[in-house]
Short mmCIF file of C-alpha atoms in Angstrom, two decimals:
data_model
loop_
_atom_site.label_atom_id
_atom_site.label_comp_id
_atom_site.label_asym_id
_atom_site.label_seq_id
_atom_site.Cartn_x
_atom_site.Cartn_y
_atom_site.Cartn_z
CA UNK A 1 0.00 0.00 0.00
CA UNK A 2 1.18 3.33 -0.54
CA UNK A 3 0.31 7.29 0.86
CA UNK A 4 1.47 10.46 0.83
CA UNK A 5 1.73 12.89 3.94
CA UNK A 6 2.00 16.61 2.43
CA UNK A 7 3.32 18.24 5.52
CA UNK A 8 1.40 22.08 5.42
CA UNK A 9 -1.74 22.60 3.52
CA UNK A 10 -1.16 26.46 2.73
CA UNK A 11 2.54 27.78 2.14
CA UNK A 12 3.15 31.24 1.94
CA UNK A 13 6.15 33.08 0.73
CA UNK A 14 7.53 36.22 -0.23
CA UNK A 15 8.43 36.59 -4.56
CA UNK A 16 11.60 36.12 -5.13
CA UNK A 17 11.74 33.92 -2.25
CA UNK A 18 13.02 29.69 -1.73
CA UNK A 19 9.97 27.54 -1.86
CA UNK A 20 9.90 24.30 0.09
CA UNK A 21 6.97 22.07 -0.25
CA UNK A 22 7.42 19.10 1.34
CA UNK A 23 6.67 15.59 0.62
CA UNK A 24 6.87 12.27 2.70
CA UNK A 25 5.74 8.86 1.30
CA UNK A 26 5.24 5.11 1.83
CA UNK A 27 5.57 2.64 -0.30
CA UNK A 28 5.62 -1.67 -0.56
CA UNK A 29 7.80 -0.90 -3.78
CA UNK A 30 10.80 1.06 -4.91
CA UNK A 31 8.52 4.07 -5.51
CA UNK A 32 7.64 6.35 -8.44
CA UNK A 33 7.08 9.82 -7.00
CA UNK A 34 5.28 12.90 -8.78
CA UNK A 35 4.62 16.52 -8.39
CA UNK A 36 1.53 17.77 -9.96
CA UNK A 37 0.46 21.63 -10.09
CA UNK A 38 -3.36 22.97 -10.30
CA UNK A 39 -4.55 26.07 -11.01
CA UNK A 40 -7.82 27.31 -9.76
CA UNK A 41 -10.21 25.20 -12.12
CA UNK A 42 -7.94 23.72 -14.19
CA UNK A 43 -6.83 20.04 -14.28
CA UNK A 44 -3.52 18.22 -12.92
CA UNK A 45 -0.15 19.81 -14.78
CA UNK A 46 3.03 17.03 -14.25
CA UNK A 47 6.23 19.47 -12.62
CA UNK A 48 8.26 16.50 -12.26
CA UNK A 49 8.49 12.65 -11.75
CA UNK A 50 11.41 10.30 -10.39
CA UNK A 51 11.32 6.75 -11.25
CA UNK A 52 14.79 5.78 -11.25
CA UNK A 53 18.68 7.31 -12.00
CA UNK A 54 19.48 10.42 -10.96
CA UNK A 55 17.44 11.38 -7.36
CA UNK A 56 17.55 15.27 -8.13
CA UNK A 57 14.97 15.41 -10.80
CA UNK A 58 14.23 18.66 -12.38
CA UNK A 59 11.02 20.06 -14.15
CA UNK A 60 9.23 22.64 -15.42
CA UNK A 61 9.19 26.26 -14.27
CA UNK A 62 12.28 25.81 -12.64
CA UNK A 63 11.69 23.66 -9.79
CA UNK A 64 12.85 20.45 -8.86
CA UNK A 65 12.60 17.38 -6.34
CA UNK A 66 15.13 15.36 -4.38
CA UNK A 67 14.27 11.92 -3.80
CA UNK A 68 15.64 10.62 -0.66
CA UNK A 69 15.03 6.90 0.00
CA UNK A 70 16.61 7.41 3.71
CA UNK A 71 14.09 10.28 4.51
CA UNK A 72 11.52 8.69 2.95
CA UNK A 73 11.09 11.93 1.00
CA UNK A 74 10.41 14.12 -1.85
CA UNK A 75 10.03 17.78 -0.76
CA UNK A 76 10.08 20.09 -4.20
CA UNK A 77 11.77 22.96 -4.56
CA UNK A 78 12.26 26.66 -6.38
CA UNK A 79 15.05 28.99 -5.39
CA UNK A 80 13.01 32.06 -6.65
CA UNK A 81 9.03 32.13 -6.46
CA UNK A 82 7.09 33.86 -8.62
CA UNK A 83 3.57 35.49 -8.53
CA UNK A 84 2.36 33.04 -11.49
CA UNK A 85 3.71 29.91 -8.80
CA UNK A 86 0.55 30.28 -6.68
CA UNK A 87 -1.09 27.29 -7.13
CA UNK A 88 -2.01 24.57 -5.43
CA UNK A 89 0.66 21.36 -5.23
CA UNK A 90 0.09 17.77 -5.07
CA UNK A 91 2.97 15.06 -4.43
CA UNK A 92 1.83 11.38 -5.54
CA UNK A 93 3.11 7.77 -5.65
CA UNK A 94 2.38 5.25 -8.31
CA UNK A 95 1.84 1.85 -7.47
CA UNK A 96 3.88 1.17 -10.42
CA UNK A 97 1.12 -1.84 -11.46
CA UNK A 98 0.93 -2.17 -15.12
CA UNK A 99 -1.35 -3.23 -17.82
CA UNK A 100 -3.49 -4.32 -17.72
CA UNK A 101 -4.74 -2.69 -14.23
CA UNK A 102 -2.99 0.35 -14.95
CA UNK A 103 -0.53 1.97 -12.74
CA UNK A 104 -2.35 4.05 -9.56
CA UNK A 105 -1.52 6.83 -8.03
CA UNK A 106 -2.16 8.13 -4.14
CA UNK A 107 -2.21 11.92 -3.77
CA UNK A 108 -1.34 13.71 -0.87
CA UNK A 109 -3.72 16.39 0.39
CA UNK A 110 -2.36 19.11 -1.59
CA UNK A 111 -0.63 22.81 -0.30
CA UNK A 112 -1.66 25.73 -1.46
CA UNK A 113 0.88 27.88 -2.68
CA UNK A 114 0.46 32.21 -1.76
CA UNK A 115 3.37 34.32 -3.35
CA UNK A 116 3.28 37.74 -1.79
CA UNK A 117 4.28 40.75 -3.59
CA UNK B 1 3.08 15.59 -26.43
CA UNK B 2 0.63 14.19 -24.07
CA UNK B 3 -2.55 16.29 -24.33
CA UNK B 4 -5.82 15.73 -22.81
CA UNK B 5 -8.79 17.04 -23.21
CA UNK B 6 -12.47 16.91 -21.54
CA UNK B 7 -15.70 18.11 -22.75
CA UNK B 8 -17.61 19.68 -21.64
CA UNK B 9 -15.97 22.15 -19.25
CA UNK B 10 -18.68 23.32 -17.16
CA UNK B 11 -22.14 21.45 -17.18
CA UNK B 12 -25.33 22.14 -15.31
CA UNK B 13 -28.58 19.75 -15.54
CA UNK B 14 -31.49 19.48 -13.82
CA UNK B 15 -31.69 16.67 -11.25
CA UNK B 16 -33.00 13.18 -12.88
CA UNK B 17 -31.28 13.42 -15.97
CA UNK B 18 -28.00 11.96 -17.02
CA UNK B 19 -24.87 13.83 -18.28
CA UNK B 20 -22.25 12.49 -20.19
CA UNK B 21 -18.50 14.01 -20.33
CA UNK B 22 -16.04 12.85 -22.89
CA UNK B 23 -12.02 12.22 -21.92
CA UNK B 24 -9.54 12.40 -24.88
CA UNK B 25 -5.93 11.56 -25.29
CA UNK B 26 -5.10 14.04 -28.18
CA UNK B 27 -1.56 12.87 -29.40
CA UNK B 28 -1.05 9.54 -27.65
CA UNK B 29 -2.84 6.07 -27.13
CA UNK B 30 -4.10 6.36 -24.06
CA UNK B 31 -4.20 2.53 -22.94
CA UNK B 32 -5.16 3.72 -19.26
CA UNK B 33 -8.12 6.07 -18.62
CA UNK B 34 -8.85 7.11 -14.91
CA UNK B 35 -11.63 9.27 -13.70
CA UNK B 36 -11.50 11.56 -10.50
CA UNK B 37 -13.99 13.22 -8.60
CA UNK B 38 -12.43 16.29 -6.75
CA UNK B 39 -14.10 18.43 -3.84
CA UNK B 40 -12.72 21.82 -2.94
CA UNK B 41 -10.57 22.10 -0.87
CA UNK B 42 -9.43 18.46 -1.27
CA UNK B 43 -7.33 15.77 -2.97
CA UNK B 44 -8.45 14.04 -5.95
CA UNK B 45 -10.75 10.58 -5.08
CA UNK B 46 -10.02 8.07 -8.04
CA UNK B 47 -13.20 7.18 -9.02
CA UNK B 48 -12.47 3.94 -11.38
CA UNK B 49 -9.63 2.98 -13.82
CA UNK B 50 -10.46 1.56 -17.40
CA UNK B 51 -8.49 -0.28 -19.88
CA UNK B 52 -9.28 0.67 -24.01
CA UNK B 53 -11.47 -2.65 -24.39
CA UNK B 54 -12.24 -3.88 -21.61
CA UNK B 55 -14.91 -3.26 -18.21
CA UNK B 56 -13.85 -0.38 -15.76
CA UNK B 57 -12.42 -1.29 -12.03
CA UNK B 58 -14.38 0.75 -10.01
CA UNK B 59 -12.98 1.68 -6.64
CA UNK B 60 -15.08 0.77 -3.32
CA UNK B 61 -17.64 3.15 -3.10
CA UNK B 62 -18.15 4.38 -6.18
CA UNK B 63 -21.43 3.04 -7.49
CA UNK B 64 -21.04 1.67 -11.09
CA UNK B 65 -24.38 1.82 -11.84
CA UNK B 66 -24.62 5.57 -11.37
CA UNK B 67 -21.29 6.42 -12.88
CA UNK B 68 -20.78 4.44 -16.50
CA UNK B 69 -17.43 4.32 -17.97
CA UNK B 70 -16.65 3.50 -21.49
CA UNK B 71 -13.16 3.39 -23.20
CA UNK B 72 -14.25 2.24 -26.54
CA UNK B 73 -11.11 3.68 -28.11
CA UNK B 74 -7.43 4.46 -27.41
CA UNK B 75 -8.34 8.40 -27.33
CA UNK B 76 -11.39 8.35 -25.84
CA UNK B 77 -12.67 7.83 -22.67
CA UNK B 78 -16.87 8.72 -21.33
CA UNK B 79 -17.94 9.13 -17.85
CA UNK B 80 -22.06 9.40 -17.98
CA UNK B 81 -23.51 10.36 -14.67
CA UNK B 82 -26.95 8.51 -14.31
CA UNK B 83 -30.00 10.20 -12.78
CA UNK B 84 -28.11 12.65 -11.65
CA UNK B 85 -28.68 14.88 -8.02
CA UNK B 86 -27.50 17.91 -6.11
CA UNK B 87 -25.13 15.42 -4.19
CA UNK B 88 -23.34 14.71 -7.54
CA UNK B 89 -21.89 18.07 -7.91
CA UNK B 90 -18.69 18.12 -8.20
CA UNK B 91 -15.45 18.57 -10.12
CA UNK B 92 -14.51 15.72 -12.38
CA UNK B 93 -10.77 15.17 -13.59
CA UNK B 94 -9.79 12.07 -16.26
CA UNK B 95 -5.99 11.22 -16.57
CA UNK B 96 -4.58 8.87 -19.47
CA UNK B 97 -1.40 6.57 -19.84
CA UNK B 98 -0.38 5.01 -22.49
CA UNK B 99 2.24 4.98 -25.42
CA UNK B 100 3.54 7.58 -27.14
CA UNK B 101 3.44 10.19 -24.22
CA UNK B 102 5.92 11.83 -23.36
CA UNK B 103 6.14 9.67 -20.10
CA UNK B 104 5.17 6.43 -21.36
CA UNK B 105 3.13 3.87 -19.10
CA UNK B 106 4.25 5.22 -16.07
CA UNK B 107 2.88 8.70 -15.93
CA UNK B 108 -0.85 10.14 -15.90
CA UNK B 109 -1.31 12.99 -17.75
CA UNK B 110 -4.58 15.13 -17.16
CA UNK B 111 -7.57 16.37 -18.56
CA UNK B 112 -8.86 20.29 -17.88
CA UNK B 113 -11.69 18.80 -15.59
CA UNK B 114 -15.51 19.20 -15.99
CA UNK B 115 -17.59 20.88 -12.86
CA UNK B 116 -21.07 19.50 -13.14
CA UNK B 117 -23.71 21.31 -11.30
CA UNK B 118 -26.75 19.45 -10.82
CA UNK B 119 -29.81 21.76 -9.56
#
């Protein structure tokens, strides 16, 4: 079985600031971690995913994710927010099941994301 | 790569009647559809998971009688609330999987979402 603890619902920080949004999972399997952003009334947008290789895994919009296997975690990053970063963020782990079942994912309870001017 | 779209965006029907919302994989074969139902405020609730050809697996809960799911085709996936109510109202996200995304098997890629509104 897997979940997802996203620790902080609502994140604020200042623009031009670091943003931290942390992520801590579980997982029966080596895992397959994601970072999905949503906009207010929009659908899921990928940032990022780690399956295997390299554990710092970079995406779109300039942030990126370290996957730590000791920590159990993958807490995203951006050195530099932006007003257009507000959002809300979800972290998620596949169950990495194939076809024909499909792989799964668990989502963590999402943080909402405030950049102040 | 990896577009999908849903239709229709925003939806509002009168309680009784049945709505249907389509779920398409625009430049890949989707070979996994999945269907969310999101609150506000909340996470996304997986709904069911479909394979292109084959019945839906419908998570506990989720009544499969009320909520049909179709994936007749490697693009397109339908999600027809029956008899819909007020309690129904809600925000409904498909993903896809499949080959020839950018992310292959492994990774969902979503649709826009549909809110339905059911007076």
């Amino acid at each position: 079985a897997q979940s997802v603890t996203q620790l902080g619902s609502h994140v604020s920080v200042s623009e031009g600031a670091l943003v931290l949004l942390r992520c801590n999972y579980s997982s029966s399997v080596p895992p397959y971690l994601f970072w999905y952003v949503q906009y207010p009334n929009q659908g899921l947008q990928l940032l990022l995913k780690y399956t295997t290789g390299a554990t710092l895994v970079k995406g779109i919009n300039g942030f990126e994710a370290e996957f730590k296997k000791s920590e159990t975690s993958f807490h995203l990053t951006k050195p530099s927010a932006h007003m257009s970063d507000a959002a809300e963020y979800f972290c998620a782990v596949s169950d990495r099941q194939h076809h024909p079942s499909g792989s799964r994912l668990t989502f963590g309870e999402g943080t909402q994301l405030t950049v102040n001017p | 790569g990896a577009v999908v779209s849903q239709h229709p965006s925003r939806v509002i029907c009168k309680s009784g009647t049945s709505v249907k919302i389509e779920c398409r994989s625009l430049d890949f074969q989707a070979t996994t559809m999945f269907w969310y139902r999101q609150f506000p405020k909340q996470s996304l609730m997986l709904m069911a998971t479909s394979n292109e050809g084959s019945k839906a697996t419908y998570e506990q809960g989720v009544e499969k009688d009320k909520f049909l799911i179709n994936h007749a085709s490697l693009t397109l996936s339908t999600l027809t609330v029956t008899s819909a109510h007020p309690e129904d109202s809600s925000f409904y996200i498909c993903s896809a999987s499949g080959v020839g995304g950018q992310g292959g098997t492994d990774t969902q890629y979503f649709g826009p979402g549909t809110r339905l509104t059911v007076l």
